Amino acid sequence: MTAFVPLVLDQADAAAALWEEAGLVRPWNDPRGDFARAVVGPTSAVLGLVEDGELIASAMVGVDGHRGWVYYVAVAASRRGRGLGRAAMEAAEAWLLAAGAPKVQLMVRGSNAAVLGFYARLGYADQDTVVLGKFLDPELEALRRTGA
Ligand SMILES: CC(C)(COP(=O)(O)OP(=O)(O)OC[C@H]1O[C@@H](n2cnc3c(N)ncnc32)[C@H](O)[C@@H]1OP(=O)(O)O)[C@@H](O)C(=O)NCCC(=O)NCCS
């Protein structure tokens, strides 16, 4: 029942809906574009759990040549609290280990501090690091600055 598999391009709408419901979408992140890049790229994937035709959990994974990263960890609101978030992270870790990543990292938005307890249960610790970022597309950077 907890078989996470790599999703394919035509599941972009289902993923976007799951991420929207989970509060993970921002104006400067097009979820369908994010999904497509991760699914098509050779060093990334979106792992998903489908039950009765419905996508109920996900984790985007990718290796950058140094670390493994996880994004868009989400469980459908009606399915939370039953171990699926843990299963999603275990699937992500297994995928990244197989891809050769020696370490897994992820980012938590400051506005989502409530989820830190979830990651702590799974053994994740604050890396005492500040994440800096800048969109290389000036329009997206402007959107991030005004829409934050
Ligand atoms: C975070 C999320 C994926 C957790 O999914 P879930 O299916 O409810 O989590 P699980 O049932 O697998 O919980 C795993 C463990 O974490 C604990 N846990 C879950 N959410 C927690 C929270 N907010 N605070 C503290 N502990 C939490 C559970 O009690 C459980 O502990 P146990 O294994 O010792 O019993 C889900 O709440 C979600 O989709 N949230 C919205 C999207 C989001 O914020 N994603 C993370 C972006 S960085």
PDB file of N, CA, C and O in Angstrom, residues 66-93:
ATOM      1  N   HIS A  66      26.516  16.730  -5.491  1.00  0.00           N
ATOM      2  CA  HIS A  66      27.146  16.812  -4.169  1.00  0.00           C
ATOM      3  C   HIS A  66      26.202  16.271  -3.099  1.00  0.00           C
ATOM      4  O   HIS A  66      26.561  15.366  -2.348  1.00  0.00           O
ATOM      5  N   ARG A  67      24.987  16.811  -3.067  1.00  0.00           N
ATOM      6  CA  ARG A  67      23.992  16.387  -2.094  1.00  0.00           C
ATOM      7  C   ARG A  67      22.724  15.908  -2.788  1.00  0.00           C
ATOM      8  O   ARG A  67      22.479  16.251  -3.943  1.00  0.00           O
ATOM      9  N   GLY A  68      21.926  15.188  -2.006  1.00  0.00           N
ATOM     10  CA  GLY A  68      20.576  14.865  -2.457  1.00  0.00           C
ATOM     11  C   GLY A  68      19.605  15.839  -1.809  1.00  0.00           C
ATOM     12  O   GLY A  68      19.768  16.229  -0.646  1.00  0.00           O
ATOM     13  N   TRP A  69      18.590  16.266  -2.575  1.00  0.00           N
ATOM     14  CA  TRP A  69      17.616  17.230  -2.064  1.00  0.00           C
ATOM     15  C   TRP A  69      16.202  16.675  -2.175  1.00  0.00           C
ATOM     16  O   TRP A  69      15.904  15.880  -3.072  1.00  0.00           O
ATOM     17  N   VAL A  70      15.352  17.103  -1.270  1.00  0.00           N
ATOM     18  CA  VAL A  70      13.951  16.697  -1.285  1.00  0.00           C
ATOM     19  C   VAL A  70      13.078  17.949  -1.273  1.00  0.00           C
ATOM     20  O   VAL A  70      13.346  18.886  -0.497  1.00  0.00           O
ATOM     21  N   TYR A  71      12.077  17.954  -2.118  1.00  0.00           N
ATOM     22  CA  TYR A  71      11.136  19.082  -2.210  1.00  0.00           C
ATOM     23  C   TYR A  71       9.705  18.524  -2.278  1.00  0.00           C
ATOM     24  O   TYR A  71       9.496  17.336  -2.536  1.00  0.00           O
ATOM     25  N   TYR A  72       8.753  19.411  -2.141  1.00  0.00           N
ATOM     26  CA  TYR A  72       7.338  19.070  -2.343  1.00  0.00           C
ATOM     27  C   TYR A  72       6.932  17.784  -1.605  1.00  0.00           C
ATOM     28  O   TYR A  72       6.314  16.882  -2.174  1.00  0.00           O
ATOM     29  N   VAL A  73       7.320  17.682  -0.335  1.00  0.00           N
ATOM     30  CA  VAL A  73       6.852  16.575   0.503  1.00  0.00           C
ATOM     31  C   VAL A  73       5.416  16.910   0.918  1.00  0.00           C
ATOM     32  O   VAL A  73       5.172  17.936   1.567  1.00  0.00           O
ATOM     33  N   ALA A  74       4.493  16.076   0.518  1.00  0.00           N
ATOM     34  CA  ALA A  74       3.082  16.370   0.798  1.00  0.00           C
ATOM     35  C   ALA A  74       2.272  15.099   0.942  1.00  0.00           C
ATOM     36  O   ALA A  74       2.514  14.110   0.246  1.00  0.00           O
ATOM     37  N   VAL A  75       1.316  15.150   1.853  1.00  0.00           N
ATOM     38  CA  VAL A  75       0.328  14.084   2.017  1.00  0.00           C
ATOM     39  C   VAL A  75      -1.038  14.755   1.939  1.00  0.00           C
ATOM     40  O   VAL A  75      -1.246  15.836   2.522  1.00  0.00           O
ATOM     41  N   ALA A  76      -1.961  14.145   1.215  1.00  0.00           N
ATOM     42  CA  ALA A  76      -3.318  14.694   1.121  1.00  0.00           C
ATOM     43  C   ALA A  76      -3.876  14.926   2.523  1.00  0.00           C
ATOM     44  O   ALA A  76      -3.689  14.087   3.410  1.00  0.00           O
ATOM     45  N   ALA A  77      -4.538  16.040   2.716  1.00  0.00           N
ATOM     46  CA  ALA A  77      -4.990  16.431   4.061  1.00  0.00           C
ATOM     47  C   ALA A  77      -5.793  15.330   4.746  1.00  0.00           C
ATOM     48  O   ALA A  77      -5.647  15.096   5.951  1.00  0.00           O
ATOM     49  N   SER A  78      -6.613  14.628   3.976  1.00  0.00           N
ATOM     50  CA  SER A  78      -7.474  13.595   4.567  1.00  0.00           C
ATOM     51  C   SER A  78      -6.713  12.328   4.935  1.00  0.00           C
ATOM     52  O   SER A  78      -7.277  11.427   5.563  1.00  0.00           O
ATOM     53  N   ARG A  79      -5.432  12.238   4.554  1.00  0.00           N
ATOM     54  CA  ARG A  79      -4.651  11.014   4.788  1.00  0.00           C
ATOM     55  C   ARG A  79      -3.497  11.227   5.764  1.00  0.00           C
ATOM     56  O   ARG A  79      -2.659  10.341   5.933  1.00  0.00           O
ATOM     57  N   ARG A  80      -3.427  12.385   6.350  1.00  0.00           N
ATOM     58  CA  ARG A  80      -2.278  12.662   7.229  1.00  0.00           C
ATOM     59  C   ARG A  80      -2.389  11.915   8.560  1.00  0.00           C
ATOM     60  O   ARG A  80      -3.475  11.497   8.951  1.00  0.00           O
ATOM     61  N   GLY A  81      -1.251  11.776   9.220  1.00  0.00           N
ATOM     62  CA  GLY A  81      -1.247  11.159  10.552  1.00  0.00           C
ATOM     63  C   GLY A  81      -1.294   9.653  10.534  1.00  0.00           C
ATOM     64  O   GLY A  81      -1.562   9.007  11.545  1.00  0.00           O
ATOM     65  N   ARG A  82      -1.025   9.051   9.359  1.00  0.00           N
ATOM     66  CA  ARG A  82      -1.067   7.584   9.256  1.00  0.00           C
ATOM     67  C   ARG A  82       0.244   7.010   8.735  1.00  0.00           C
ATOM     68  O   ARG A  82       0.274   5.897   8.211  1.00  0.00           O
ATOM     69  N   GLY A  83       1.308   7.792   8.807  1.00  0.00           N
ATOM     70  CA  GLY A  83       2.615   7.255   8.411  1.00  0.00           C
ATOM     71  C   GLY A  83       3.007   7.490   6.965  1.00  0.00           C
ATOM     72  O   GLY A  83       4.091   7.068   6.543  1.00  0.00           O
ATOM     73  N   LEU A  84       2.145   8.154   6.190  1.00  0.00           N
ATOM     74  CA  LEU A  84       2.471   8.335   4.767  1.00  0.00           C
ATOM     75  C   LEU A  84       3.580   9.367   4.551  1.00  0.00           C
ATOM     76  O   LEU A  84       4.370   9.249   3.614  1.00  0.00           O
ATOM     77  N   GLY A  85       3.650  10.384   5.409  1.00  0.00           N
ATOM     78  CA  GLY A  85       4.733  11.354   5.292  1.00  0.00           C
ATOM     79  C   GLY A  85       6.073  10.682   5.562  1.00  0.00           C
ATOM     80  O   GLY A  85       7.047  10.881   4.825  1.00  0.00           O
ATOM     81  N   ARG A  86       6.108   9.848   6.582  1.00  0.00           N
ATOM     82  CA  ARG A  86       7.332   9.091   6.870  1.00  0.00           C
ATOM     83  C   ARG A  86       7.678   8.188   5.686  1.00  0.00           C
ATOM     84  O   ARG A  86       8.838   8.112   5.261  1.00  0.00           O
ATOM     85  N   ALA A  87       6.660   7.529   5.131  1.00  0.00           N
ATOM     86  CA  ALA A  87       6.904   6.629   3.990  1.00  0.00           C
ATOM     87  C   ALA A  87       7.422   7.406   2.779  1.00  0.00           C
ATOM     88  O   ALA A  87       8.289   6.916   2.040  1.00  0.00           O
ATOM     89  N   ALA A  88       6.905   8.621   2.582  1.00  0.00           N
ATOM     90  CA  ALA A  88       7.370   9.443   1.459  1.00  0.00           C
ATOM     91  C   ALA A  88       8.846   9.788   1.629  1.00  0.00           C
ATOM     92  O   ALA A  88       9.634   9.717   0.672  1.00  0.00           O
ATOM     93  N   MET A  89       9.228  10.138   2.843  1.00  0.00           N
ATOM     94  CA  MET A  89      10.635  10.486   3.101  1.00  0.00           C
ATOM     95  C   MET A  89      11.533   9.248   3.005  1.00  0.00           C
ATOM     96  O   MET A  89      12.672   9.337   2.530  1.00  0.00           O
ATOM     97  N   GLU A  90      11.025   8.096   3.438  1.00  0.00           N
ATOM     98  CA  GLU A  90      11.824   6.869   3.308  1.00  0.00           C
ATOM     99  C   GLU A  90      12.039   6.523   1.836  1.00  0.00           C
ATOM    100  O   GLU A  90      13.135   6.103   1.433  1.00  0.00           O
ATOM    101  N   ALA A  91      11.004   6.727   1.028  1.00  0.00           N
ATOM    102  CA  ALA A  91      11.138   6.478  -0.417  1.00  0.00           C
ATOM    103  C   ALA A  91      12.135   7.457  -1.025  1.00  0.00           C
ATOM    104  O   ALA A  91      12.956   7.086  -1.871  1.00  0.00           O
ATOM    105  N   ALA A  92      12.076   8.717  -0.582  1.00  0.00           N
ATOM    106  CA  ALA A  92      13.006   9.728  -1.091  1.00  0.00           C
ATOM    107  C   ALA A  92      14.444   9.356  -0.723  1.00  0.00           C
ATOM    108  O   ALA A  92      15.350   9.421  -1.557  1.00  0.00           O
ATOM    109  N   GLU A  93      14.647   8.950   0.520  1.00  0.00           N
ATOM    110  CA  GLU A  93      15.999   8.590   0.966  1.00  0.00           C
ATOM    111  C   GLU A  93      16.529   7.388   0.183  1.00  0.00           C
ATOM    112  O   GLU A  93      17.705   7.358  -0.210  1.00  0.00           O
TER     113      GLU A  93
END
